[in-house]
Structures are given as structure tokens and as C-alpha cells.
Amino acid sequence: LFPESISTEQQSLVLVKRLLAISVSCITYMRGLFPESSYGTRYLDDLCLKILREDKSCLGSLQIVKWIQGCFDALEKQYVNFGFYALSSNPTVTEMYQFKFKYKNKVPQMDISSNRREFVAGLCSKDVKQASRLLLRTLYLLMQDLGPLPNDITLSMKLLYYNHVTPKEYQPPGFKEDGSPGDLLFAGDPINLKVGSVSTDFHLMKVRVTTEKKRVKKADSNLIQKNGPTEISHQGLDCEEDEEERECTKINLLNLAFSQEEVIGPEKKKKVSEPEKLPLNGRK
């Protein structure tokens, strides 16, 4: 499932792509969105993973595969900052799955003993793989604790970008400019669950789940983050502050229920794109 070594940028990219694809597959399988025929089976240690494949008999799963491939394009170009999948029962969001991406510019450092410039030893591949296993295992366990979905459910996806590097006209294959309002409305009190993160010398990927508190049967207290308002601006989602970078700010993800201008200023509006929404009334 994962590269044997994760010492180059290309190997790191392969890892992040596979983590994204497996995570989305896990979500769609555990939430019963598509039939068994839409998945292949792989094993990660003792964990049985169901991975989406191009099932021509299920147009919905084919569409999700295309969405993932579009996200791959934005990852390869290092444009995408934040992506989320929302399961909605009009007009409210039932569950939201959030993926945040960062790109690290690893620079060569001087090896004094040999007087050569080379990459110093970075994160151990074994530790990166262990973090990847933990993230997937946690996601699978969390999916088992969520209540059943409503019958009339729609799956949507949005990608937000790093404006300073992303061309204004860029859209990943299968995506278009976002034309929907920025606020995501939950019917009840949302709870934010921190699934985990994986960091290599070249990439960082974080995964979180937001859903109504009453829909979570039980959850590890270490996963639960502070409750927030029922209305969330998706333009604020990617503004979550990393503790190590801005310790003094500490803005909680779910406290960003403001207009885009109030959160990050009108001159820094995030470019947003989306594919067509996917109604899932006929799911298995």
C-alpha cells in the first residue's frame, strides 16, 4: 500500500495520494454509499481496507474516483491547501470530512564532516508508515461510531487553494469554479473530531471529521475538539492555526463562523472549486 521508502518528494507524494484515496474509500464504504462491487480489498496488517475502483455499473463511485483524480492533479502541482467532503440532507450538513495539505520546501544543509551539501536525515520512513496506519485505523473506528445517515443524502466536495501559487484560471479535471454560498449549516450542535495527521519531509496531511454531537455514539475524548457554532464558513476552514506556528492565536476550527472578509480579509479570499454534487438516494 505504501512506498518501501519515503525519502524523496515523489515517494512522499505517492504516500499522500494513497492516504487520501484510502481515506475517502473508507468513508464511502463505512457510510454505505456504494455497493460492494465498487470496492476492491487490500490489507494493512490486520485491517481490511475497502478501496474504491472504477465500477462502470455504479455511476456514483465512478464520479468519486474522478474527484479523487482531480485532487491528485492539484496535489501534484502543490496548489490545493484544503479539501472537504460534505454529506448533506438539504438544507443542512450531516457530516463533513476535512483534509488539509501542506508542502514543505526541504533545503540541502551542509554536512560539516564531509564538506558537502546534502539532505540531512529527516523523518524516518518507519515512523511515517506507523502514523499512516494509525490515521486509517482511527478513521475506521470512528466510522463505526456514527449514527445512520438520512435517506436523502447528497455528497459534495470542495477544494481550496494556496492563492499565491495557484493560477486564477486553474481548475482540476472534473472541477469548476465554486458558485455556492460559503456557509455550511448543521441542524444541531457540531462536534469536531481530530482523526490524525501524517508528516513527511515534504508533505503534511491532516484529517478531521465534523458532525452533529448526537450522531456520535461514543468517541475517544482525545479526538474531541471544542464545540462550535452550527454555521461554518468554508472560507474559514483552512485558516486553522498550527500550534507550532502561531501559538498566540489559537483560533479553533469551528469558531470561524464569520464572513470570509471578517476572517481573512477580502484581499485574501481563497480560490474555491467544486465538481457537480452527487445525489445518493439510491445508495445500497
PDB file of C-alpha atoms in Angstrom:
ATOM      1  CA  LEU A   1       0.000   0.000   0.000  1.00  0.00           C
ATOM      2  CA  PHE A   2       2.792   2.434   0.857  1.00  0.00           C
ATOM      3  CA  PRO A   3       6.212   3.033  -0.745  1.00  0.00           C
ATOM      4  CA  GLU A   4       9.001   0.970   0.828  1.00  0.00           C
ATOM      5  CA  SER A   5      10.962   4.149   1.445  1.00  0.00           C
ATOM      6  CA  ILE A   6       9.643   7.694   1.869  1.00  0.00           C
ATOM      7  CA  SER A   7      12.865   9.620   1.378  1.00  0.00           C
ATOM      8  CA  THR A   8      12.076  11.548  -1.814  1.00  0.00           C
ATOM      9  CA  GLU A   9       9.409  14.077  -2.715  1.00  0.00           C
ATOM     10  CA  GLN A  10       7.889  11.696  -5.280  1.00  0.00           C
ATOM     11  CA  GLN A  11       7.632   8.870  -2.726  1.00  0.00           C
ATOM     12  CA  SER A  12       6.042  11.279  -0.272  1.00  0.00           C
ATOM     13  CA  LEU A  13       3.514  12.390  -2.909  1.00  0.00           C
ATOM     14  CA  VAL A  14       2.599   8.761  -3.628  1.00  0.00           C
ATOM     15  CA  LEU A  15       2.003   8.202   0.095  1.00  0.00           C
ATOM     16  CA  VAL A  16      -0.249  11.273   0.448  1.00  0.00           C
ATOM     17  CA  LYS A  17      -2.251  10.323  -2.660  1.00  0.00           C
ATOM     18  CA  ARG A  18      -2.798   6.798  -1.373  1.00  0.00           C
ATOM     19  CA  LEU A  19      -3.771   8.035   2.075  1.00  0.00           C
ATOM     20  CA  LEU A  20      -6.340  10.366   0.540  1.00  0.00           C
ATOM     21  CA  ALA A  21      -7.769   7.673  -1.749  1.00  0.00           C
ATOM     22  CA  ILE A  22      -7.940   5.081   1.038  1.00  0.00           C
ATOM     23  CA  SER A  23      -9.492   7.576   3.476  1.00  0.00           C
ATOM     24  CA  VAL A  24     -12.224   8.619   1.027  1.00  0.00           C
ATOM     25  CA  SER A  25     -12.834   4.954   0.169  1.00  0.00           C
ATOM     26  CA  CYS A  26     -13.148   4.171   3.878  1.00  0.00           C
ATOM     27  CA  ILE A  27     -15.681   6.962   4.369  1.00  0.00           C
ATOM     28  CA  THR A  28     -17.856   5.961   1.407  1.00  0.00           C
ATOM     29  CA  TYR A  29     -17.737   2.253   2.309  1.00  0.00           C
ATOM     30  CA  MET A  30     -18.405   2.596   6.034  1.00  0.00           C
ATOM     31  CA  ARG A  31     -21.248   5.047   5.382  1.00  0.00           C
ATOM     32  CA  GLY A  32     -22.833   2.654   2.883  1.00  0.00           C
ATOM     33  CA  LEU A  33     -22.766   4.992  -0.100  1.00  0.00           C
ATOM     34  CA  PHE A  34     -21.977   2.463  -2.840  1.00  0.00           C
ATOM     35  CA  PRO A  35     -22.417  -1.295  -3.427  1.00  0.00           C
ATOM     36  CA  GLU A  36     -19.772  -3.881  -2.591  1.00  0.00           C
ATOM     37  CA  SER A  37     -18.912  -4.227  -6.291  1.00  0.00           C
ATOM     38  CA  SER A  38     -17.470  -0.685  -6.254  1.00  0.00           C
ATOM     39  CA  TYR A  39     -14.611  -1.725  -3.953  1.00  0.00           C
ATOM     40  CA  GLY A  40     -11.512  -3.832  -4.057  1.00  0.00           C
ATOM     41  CA  THR A  41      -9.970  -5.364  -0.933  1.00  0.00           C
ATOM     42  CA  ARG A  42      -6.487  -4.724   0.429  1.00  0.00           C
ATOM     43  CA  TYR A  43      -4.970  -5.439   3.834  1.00  0.00           C
ATOM     44  CA  LEU A  44      -2.914  -3.214   6.082  1.00  0.00           C
ATOM     45  CA  ASP A  45      -1.582  -5.523   8.785  1.00  0.00           C
ATOM     46  CA  ASP A  46      -4.816  -6.924  10.285  1.00  0.00           C
ATOM     47  CA  LEU A  47      -7.000  -4.095   8.936  1.00  0.00           C
ATOM     48  CA  CYS A  48      -9.167  -4.971   5.934  1.00  0.00           C
ATOM     49  CA  LEU A  49      -9.382  -1.951   3.642  1.00  0.00           C
ATOM     50  CA  LYS A  50     -12.084  -1.447   1.022  1.00  0.00           C
ATOM     51  CA  ILE A  51     -10.762   0.750  -1.785  1.00  0.00           C
ATOM     52  CA  LEU A  52     -12.912   2.408  -4.458  1.00  0.00           C
ATOM     53  CA  ARG A  53     -12.398   1.255  -8.011  1.00  0.00           C
ATOM     54  CA  GLU A  54     -13.911   2.248 -11.350  1.00  0.00           C
ATOM     55  CA  ASP A  55     -17.155   0.293 -11.240  1.00  0.00           C
ATOM     56  CA  LYS A  56     -18.981   1.016 -14.503  1.00  0.00           C
ATOM     57  CA  SER A  57     -22.210  -0.336 -13.033  1.00  0.00           C
ATOM     58  CA  CYS A  58     -22.207   2.417 -10.380  1.00  0.00           C
ATOM     59  CA  LEU A  59     -22.008   5.946 -11.775  1.00  0.00           C
ATOM     60  CA  GLY A  60     -21.683   7.422  -8.279  1.00  0.00           C
ATOM     61  CA  SER A  61     -18.484   5.556  -7.445  1.00  0.00           C
ATOM     62  CA  LEU A  62     -17.079   6.420 -10.884  1.00  0.00           C
ATOM     63  CA  GLN A  63     -17.713  10.083 -10.110  1.00  0.00           C
ATOM     64  CA  ILE A  64     -15.929   9.904  -6.753  1.00  0.00           C
ATOM     65  CA  VAL A  65     -12.896   8.265  -8.390  1.00  0.00           C
ATOM     66  CA  LYS A  66     -12.795  11.202 -10.826  1.00  0.00           C
ATOM     67  CA  TRP A  67     -12.998  13.651  -7.905  1.00  0.00           C
ATOM     68  CA  ILE A  68     -10.030  11.954  -6.246  1.00  0.00           C
ATOM     69  CA  GLN A  69      -8.056  12.063  -9.502  1.00  0.00           C
ATOM     70  CA  GLY A  70      -8.804  15.784  -9.802  1.00  0.00           C
ATOM     71  CA  CYS A  71      -7.478  16.307  -6.295  1.00  0.00           C
ATOM     72  CA  PHE A  72      -4.363  14.339  -7.266  1.00  0.00           C
ATOM     73  CA  ASP A  73      -3.707  16.873 -10.034  1.00  0.00           C
ATOM     74  CA  ALA A  74      -3.879  19.755  -7.536  1.00  0.00           C
ATOM     75  CA  LEU A  75      -1.625  17.855  -5.103  1.00  0.00           C
ATOM     76  CA  GLU A  76       0.979  17.219  -7.805  1.00  0.00           C
ATOM     77  CA  LYS A  77       1.066  20.939  -8.617  1.00  0.00           C
ATOM     78  CA  GLN A  78       1.131  21.812  -4.880  1.00  0.00           C
ATOM     79  CA  TYR A  79      -1.899  24.080  -5.318  1.00  0.00           C
ATOM     80  CA  VAL A  80      -4.505  22.524  -3.020  1.00  0.00           C
ATOM     81  CA  ASN A  81      -4.495  23.678   0.595  1.00  0.00           C
ATOM     82  CA  PHE A  82      -7.697  22.180   1.872  1.00  0.00           C
ATOM     83  CA  GLY A  83     -10.365  19.763   0.686  1.00  0.00           C
ATOM     84  CA  PHE A  84     -13.572  18.595   2.257  1.00  0.00           C
ATOM     85  CA  TYR A  85     -16.337  16.138   1.522  1.00  0.00           C
ATOM     86  CA  ALA A  86     -19.773  17.017   2.902  1.00  0.00           C
ATOM     87  CA  LEU A  87     -22.713  14.650   3.277  1.00  0.00           C
ATOM     88  CA  SER A  88     -25.825  16.826   3.308  1.00  0.00           C
ATOM     89  CA  SER A  89     -29.546  16.377   3.754  1.00  0.00           C
ATOM     90  CA  ASN A  90     -30.974  19.633   2.429  1.00  0.00           C
ATOM     91  CA  PRO A  91     -30.555  22.224   3.658  1.00  0.00           C
ATOM     92  CA  THR A  92     -28.178  21.075   6.381  1.00  0.00           C
ATOM     93  CA  VAL A  93     -24.835  19.262   6.533  1.00  0.00           C
ATOM     94  CA  THR A  94     -24.886  15.887   8.285  1.00  0.00           C
ATOM     95  CA  GLU A  95     -21.184  15.006   8.192  1.00  0.00           C
ATOM     96  CA  MET A  96     -18.082  16.769   6.910  1.00  0.00           C
ATOM     97  CA  TYR A  97     -14.671  15.197   6.270  1.00  0.00           C
ATOM     98  CA  GLN A  98     -11.775  17.623   6.128  1.00  0.00           C
ATOM     99  CA  PHE A  99      -8.331  17.103   4.576  1.00  0.00           C
ATOM    100  CA  LYS A 100      -5.643  19.735   4.975  1.00  0.00           C
ATOM    101  CA  PHE A 101      -2.399  19.680   2.965  1.00  0.00           C
ATOM    102  CA  LYS A 102       0.902  21.476   3.418  1.00  0.00           C
ATOM    103  CA  TYR A 103       4.043  21.344   1.334  1.00  0.00           C
ATOM    104  CA  LYS A 104       7.493  21.609   2.848  1.00  0.00           C
ATOM    105  CA  ASN A 105      10.458  23.056   0.988  1.00  0.00           C
ATOM    106  CA  LYS A 106      13.246  20.808   2.116  1.00  0.00           C
ATOM    107  CA  VAL A 107      16.586  22.549   1.553  1.00  0.00           C
ATOM    108  CA  PRO A 108      20.046  20.984   1.497  1.00  0.00           C
ATOM    109  CA  GLN A 109      22.183  21.504   4.591  1.00  0.00           C
ATOM    110  CA  MET A 110      25.940  21.366   4.992  1.00  0.00           C
ATOM    111  CA  ASP A 111      27.463  18.119   6.178  1.00  0.00           C
ATOM    112  CA  ILE A 112      30.449  19.649   8.018  1.00  0.00           C
ATOM    113  CA  SER A 113      32.394  16.416   8.340  1.00  0.00           C
ATOM    114  CA  SER A 114      32.495  15.807   4.585  1.00  0.00           C
ATOM    115  CA  ASN A 115      32.208  19.445   3.433  1.00  0.00           C
ATOM    116  CA  ARG A 116      29.324  18.501   1.119  1.00  0.00           C
ATOM    117  CA  ARG A 117      25.814  19.863   0.752  1.00  0.00           C
ATOM    118  CA  GLU A 118      23.241  17.105   1.092  1.00  0.00           C
ATOM    119  CA  PHE A 119      19.902  16.407   2.706  1.00  0.00           C
ATOM    120  CA  VAL A 120      20.257  15.712   6.414  1.00  0.00           C
ATOM    121  CA  ALA A 121      18.421  12.738   7.833  1.00  0.00           C
ATOM    122  CA  GLY A 122      14.724  13.561   8.084  1.00  0.00           C
ATOM    123  CA  LEU A 123      11.631  11.775   9.287  1.00  0.00           C
ATOM    124  CA  CYS A 124      12.012   8.010   9.467  1.00  0.00           C
ATOM    125  CA  SER A 125      10.001   6.073   6.878  1.00  0.00           C
ATOM    126  CA  LYS A 126       9.010   3.597   9.586  1.00  0.00           C
ATOM    127  CA  ASP A 127       7.509   6.376  11.725  1.00  0.00           C
ATOM    128  CA  VAL A 128       5.658   7.867   8.745  1.00  0.00           C
ATOM    129  CA  LYS A 129       4.137   4.486   7.916  1.00  0.00           C
ATOM    130  CA  GLN A 130       3.159   3.967  11.538  1.00  0.00           C
ATOM    131  CA  ALA A 131       1.399   7.353  11.588  1.00  0.00           C
ATOM    132  CA  SER A 132      -0.385   6.406   8.351  1.00  0.00           C
ATOM    133  CA  ARG A 133      -1.623   3.131   9.857  1.00  0.00           C
ATOM    134  CA  LEU A 134      -2.823   4.931  12.978  1.00  0.00           C
ATOM    135  CA  LEU A 135      -4.727   7.531  10.956  1.00  0.00           C
ATOM    136  CA  LEU A 136      -6.548   4.895   8.891  1.00  0.00           C
ATOM    137  CA  ARG A 137      -7.303   2.721  11.916  1.00  0.00           C
ATOM    138  CA  THR A 138      -8.700   5.711  13.822  1.00  0.00           C
ATOM    139  CA  LEU A 139     -10.853   6.693  10.842  1.00  0.00           C
ATOM    140  CA  TYR A 140     -12.267   3.168  10.557  1.00  0.00           C
ATOM    141  CA  LEU A 141     -13.079   3.052  14.273  1.00  0.00           C
ATOM    142  CA  LEU A 142     -14.731   6.457  14.137  1.00  0.00           C
ATOM    143  CA  MET A 143     -16.895   5.477  11.171  1.00  0.00           C
ATOM    144  CA  GLN A 144     -18.290   2.592  13.229  1.00  0.00           C
ATOM    145  CA  ASP A 145     -19.467   5.015  15.935  1.00  0.00           C
ATOM    146  CA  LEU A 146     -21.501   7.314  13.682  1.00  0.00           C
ATOM    147  CA  GLY A 147     -25.280   7.006  13.517  1.00  0.00           C
ATOM    148  CA  PRO A 148     -27.088   6.053  10.284  1.00  0.00           C
ATOM    149  CA  LEU A 149     -27.392   8.616   7.501  1.00  0.00           C
ATOM    150  CA  PRO A 150     -30.715  10.101   6.324  1.00  0.00           C
ATOM    151  CA  ASN A 151     -32.192   8.548   3.180  1.00  0.00           C
ATOM    152  CA  ASP A 152     -31.992  11.735   1.089  1.00  0.00           C
ATOM    153  CA  ILE A 153     -28.270  12.375   1.196  1.00  0.00           C
ATOM    154  CA  THR A 154     -26.061  14.336  -1.209  1.00  0.00           C
ATOM    155  CA  LEU A 155     -22.275  14.175  -1.381  1.00  0.00           C
ATOM    156  CA  SER A 156     -20.353  17.307  -2.338  1.00  0.00           C
ATOM    157  CA  MET A 157     -16.672  18.227  -2.414  1.00  0.00           C
ATOM    158  CA  LYS A 158     -14.783  21.497  -2.406  1.00  0.00           C
ATOM    159  CA  LEU A 159     -11.112  22.305  -2.875  1.00  0.00           C
ATOM    160  CA  LEU A 160      -9.463  25.463  -1.523  1.00  0.00           C
ATOM    161  CA  TYR A 161      -6.084  26.581  -2.828  1.00  0.00           C
ATOM    162  CA  TYR A 162      -2.916  28.452  -1.937  1.00  0.00           C
ATOM    163  CA  ASN A 163      -3.656  31.694  -3.788  1.00  0.00           C
ATOM    164  CA  HIS A 164      -0.052  32.838  -4.145  1.00  0.00           C
ATOM    165  CA  VAL A 165       0.901  29.864  -6.337  1.00  0.00           C
ATOM    166  CA  THR A 166      -2.382  28.818  -7.964  1.00  0.00           C
ATOM    167  CA  PRO A 167      -3.190  30.370 -11.363  1.00  0.00           C
ATOM    168  CA  LYS A 168      -6.516  32.187 -11.307  1.00  0.00           C
ATOM    169  CA  GLU A 169      -7.845  30.124 -14.205  1.00  0.00           C
ATOM    170  CA  TYR A 170      -6.749  26.740 -12.805  1.00  0.00           C
ATOM    171  CA  GLN A 171      -9.347  24.034 -12.257  1.00  0.00           C
ATOM    172  CA  PRO A 172      -8.524  20.351 -11.668  1.00  0.00           C
ATOM    173  CA  PRO A 173     -10.035  17.892 -14.167  1.00  0.00           C
ATOM    174  CA  GLY A 174     -13.732  17.485 -13.403  1.00  0.00           C
ATOM    175  CA  PHE A 175     -13.982  20.644 -11.269  1.00  0.00           C
ATOM    176  CA  LYS A 176     -15.422  24.097 -11.851  1.00  0.00           C
ATOM    177  CA  GLU A 177     -15.446  27.400 -10.020  1.00  0.00           C
ATOM    178  CA  ASP A 178     -17.459  27.213  -6.805  1.00  0.00           C
ATOM    179  CA  GLY A 179     -20.762  29.020  -7.172  1.00  0.00           C
ATOM    180  CA  SER A 180     -22.470  28.106  -3.899  1.00  0.00           C
ATOM    181  CA  PRO A 181     -22.706  30.112  -0.656  1.00  0.00           C
ATOM    182  CA  GLY A 182     -19.824  29.759   1.746  1.00  0.00           C
ATOM    183  CA  ASP A 183     -21.716  28.764   4.886  1.00  0.00           C
ATOM    184  CA  LEU A 184     -22.195  25.138   5.969  1.00  0.00           C
ATOM    185  CA  LEU A 185     -25.183  24.740   8.273  1.00  0.00           C
ATOM    186  CA  PHE A 186     -25.597  21.899  10.767  1.00  0.00           C
ATOM    187  CA  ALA A 187     -29.049  21.138  12.199  1.00  0.00           C
ATOM    188  CA  GLY A 188     -27.670  20.506  15.698  1.00  0.00           C
ATOM    189  CA  ASP A 189     -24.533  21.233  17.697  1.00  0.00           C
ATOM    190  CA  PRO A 190     -21.476  20.134  15.686  1.00  0.00           C
ATOM    191  CA  ILE A 191     -18.579  18.294  17.237  1.00  0.00           C
ATOM    192  CA  ASN A 192     -15.104  18.336  15.715  1.00  0.00           C
ATOM    193  CA  LEU A 193     -13.124  15.076  15.796  1.00  0.00           C
ATOM    194  CA  LYS A 194      -9.392  15.062  15.163  1.00  0.00           C
ATOM    195  CA  VAL A 195      -8.630  11.850  13.276  1.00  0.00           C
ATOM    196  CA  GLY A 196      -4.889  12.343  12.881  1.00  0.00           C
ATOM    197  CA  SER A 197      -2.054  13.632  10.735  1.00  0.00           C
ATOM    198  CA  VAL A 198       0.850  12.270   8.727  1.00  0.00           C
ATOM    199  CA  SER A 199       4.003  14.289   8.174  1.00  0.00           C
ATOM    200  CA  THR A 200       6.902  13.511   5.850  1.00  0.00           C
ATOM    201  CA  ASP A 201       9.901  15.648   4.950  1.00  0.00           C
ATOM    202  CA  PHE A 202       7.884  17.019   2.029  1.00  0.00           C
ATOM    203  CA  HIS A 203       4.172  16.921   2.915  1.00  0.00           C
ATOM    204  CA  LEU A 204       1.763  17.242   5.824  1.00  0.00           C
ATOM    205  CA  MET A 205      -1.758  15.846   5.714  1.00  0.00           C
ATOM    206  CA  LYS A 206      -4.342  16.310   8.484  1.00  0.00           C
ATOM    207  CA  VAL A 207      -7.762  14.674   8.712  1.00  0.00           C
ATOM    208  CA  ARG A 208     -10.745  15.818  10.767  1.00  0.00           C
ATOM    209  CA  VAL A 209     -14.427  14.913  10.913  1.00  0.00           C
ATOM    210  CA  THR A 210     -17.257  17.258  11.875  1.00  0.00           C
ATOM    211  CA  THR A 211     -20.762  16.025  12.614  1.00  0.00           C
ATOM    212  CA  GLU A 212     -23.654  16.669  14.974  1.00  0.00           C
ATOM    213  CA  LYS A 213     -22.805  15.686  18.524  1.00  0.00           C
ATOM    214  CA  LYS A 214     -25.883  13.473  18.868  1.00  0.00           C
ATOM    215  CA  ARG A 215     -24.741  11.369  15.901  1.00  0.00           C
ATOM    216  CA  VAL A 216     -21.583  10.153  17.647  1.00  0.00           C
ATOM    217  CA  LYS A 217     -22.366   7.094  19.779  1.00  0.00           C
ATOM    218  CA  LYS A 218     -19.064   7.221  21.582  1.00  0.00           C
ATOM    219  CA  ALA A 219     -15.709   8.773  20.846  1.00  0.00           C
ATOM    220  CA  ASP A 220     -12.271   8.822  22.391  1.00  0.00           C
ATOM    221  CA  SER A 221     -12.040  12.048  24.392  1.00  0.00           C
ATOM    222  CA  ASN A 222      -8.640  12.679  22.806  1.00  0.00           C
ATOM    223  CA  LEU A 223     -10.354  13.038  19.414  1.00  0.00           C
ATOM    224  CA  ILE A 224     -12.915  15.609  20.508  1.00  0.00           C
ATOM    225  CA  GLN A 225     -12.170  19.280  19.997  1.00  0.00           C
ATOM    226  CA  LYS A 226     -14.101  22.261  21.260  1.00  0.00           C
ATOM    227  CA  ASN A 227     -17.707  22.601  20.067  1.00  0.00           C
ATOM    228  CA  GLY A 228     -18.502  25.426  17.730  1.00  0.00           C
ATOM    229  CA  PRO A 229     -21.440  27.223  16.141  1.00  0.00           C
ATOM    230  CA  THR A 230     -23.918  25.464  13.883  1.00  0.00           C
ATOM    231  CA  GLU A 231     -22.901  27.626  10.920  1.00  0.00           C
ATOM    232  CA  ILE A 232     -19.388  27.345   9.495  1.00  0.00           C
ATOM    233  CA  SER A 233     -17.824  29.363   6.708  1.00  0.00           C
ATOM    234  CA  HIS A 234     -15.872  27.048   4.414  1.00  0.00           C
ATOM    235  CA  GLN A 235     -13.597  30.001   3.644  1.00  0.00           C
ATOM    236  CA  GLY A 236     -12.571  29.897   7.291  1.00  0.00           C
ATOM    237  CA  LEU A 237     -11.926  26.168   7.459  1.00  0.00           C
ATOM    238  CA  ASP A 238      -8.439  26.410   6.016  1.00  0.00           C
ATOM    239  CA  CYS A 239      -7.485  29.189   8.430  1.00  0.00           C
ATOM    240  CA  GLU A 240      -6.973  26.844  11.346  1.00  0.00           C
ATOM    241  CA  GLU A 241      -3.749  27.856  13.031  1.00  0.00           C
ATOM    242  CA  ASP A 242      -0.970  25.355  13.649  1.00  0.00           C
ATOM    243  CA  GLU A 243       0.060  25.462  17.263  1.00  0.00           C
ATOM    244  CA  GLU A 244       3.747  25.356  16.457  1.00  0.00           C
ATOM    245  CA  GLU A 245       3.448  28.293  14.051  1.00  0.00           C
ATOM    246  CA  ARG A 246       1.125  30.735  15.802  1.00  0.00           C
ATOM    247  CA  GLU A 247       0.888  29.751  19.431  1.00  0.00           C
ATOM    248  CA  CYS A 248      -0.565  33.101  20.457  1.00  0.00           C
ATOM    249  CA  THR A 249      -3.529  32.997  18.082  1.00  0.00           C
ATOM    250  CA  LYS A 250      -5.085  29.565  18.653  1.00  0.00           C
ATOM    251  CA  ILE A 251      -8.202  30.007  16.554  1.00  0.00           C
ATOM    252  CA  ASN A 252     -10.377  26.921  16.830  1.00  0.00           C
ATOM    253  CA  LEU A 253     -11.560  25.498  13.524  1.00  0.00           C
ATOM    254  CA  LEU A 254     -15.214  25.602  14.460  1.00  0.00           C
ATOM    255  CA  ASN A 255     -15.122  29.149  15.802  1.00  0.00           C
ATOM    256  CA  LEU A 256     -14.673  30.568  12.313  1.00  0.00           C
ATOM    257  CA  ALA A 257     -18.364  31.215  11.661  1.00  0.00           C
ATOM    258  CA  PHE A 258     -17.799  34.628  10.181  1.00  0.00           C
ATOM    259  CA  SER A 259     -17.958  36.038   6.703  1.00  0.00           C
ATOM    260  CA  GLN A 260     -14.870  35.479   4.598  1.00  0.00           C
ATOM    261  CA  GLU A 261     -13.948  39.163   4.857  1.00  0.00           C
ATOM    262  CA  GLU A 262     -14.136  39.053   8.673  1.00  0.00           C
ATOM    263  CA  VAL A 263     -11.849  36.035   8.905  1.00  0.00           C
ATOM    264  CA  ILE A 264      -9.076  36.655   6.409  1.00  0.00           C
ATOM    265  CA  GLY A 265      -9.871  39.935   4.665  1.00  0.00           C
ATOM    266  CA  PRO A 266     -11.340  40.494   1.192  1.00  0.00           C
ATOM    267  CA  GLU A 267      -7.928  40.638  -0.464  1.00  0.00           C
ATOM    268  CA  LYS A 268      -7.143  37.068   0.654  1.00  0.00           C
ATOM    269  CA  LYS A 269     -10.275  35.242  -0.405  1.00  0.00           C
ATOM    270  CA  LYS A 270      -9.482  31.642  -1.156  1.00  0.00           C
ATOM    271  CA  LYS A 271      -9.986  30.321  -4.657  1.00  0.00           C
ATOM    272  CA  VAL A 272     -12.563  27.523  -4.375  1.00  0.00           C
ATOM    273  CA  SER A 273     -13.654  24.893  -6.885  1.00  0.00           C
ATOM    274  CA  GLU A 274     -16.104  22.016  -6.815  1.00  0.00           C
ATOM    275  CA  PRO A 275     -17.402  19.179  -9.013  1.00  0.00           C
ATOM    276  CA  GLU A 276     -21.098  18.561  -9.560  1.00  0.00           C
ATOM    277  CA  LYS A 277     -22.929  17.454  -6.392  1.00  0.00           C
ATOM    278  CA  LEU A 278     -23.760  13.768  -6.221  1.00  0.00           C
ATOM    279  CA  PRO A 279     -27.277  12.729  -5.031  1.00  0.00           C
ATOM    280  CA  LEU A 280     -27.129   9.349  -3.290  1.00  0.00           C
ATOM    281  CA  ASN A 281     -30.805   8.476  -2.856  1.00  0.00           C
ATOM    282  CA  GLY A 282     -30.299   5.048  -4.416  1.00  0.00           C
ATOM    283  CA  ARG A 283     -27.315   4.003  -2.319  1.00  0.00           C
ATOM    284  CA  LYS A 284     -27.032   0.462  -1.003  1.00  0.00           C
TER     285      LYS A 284
END
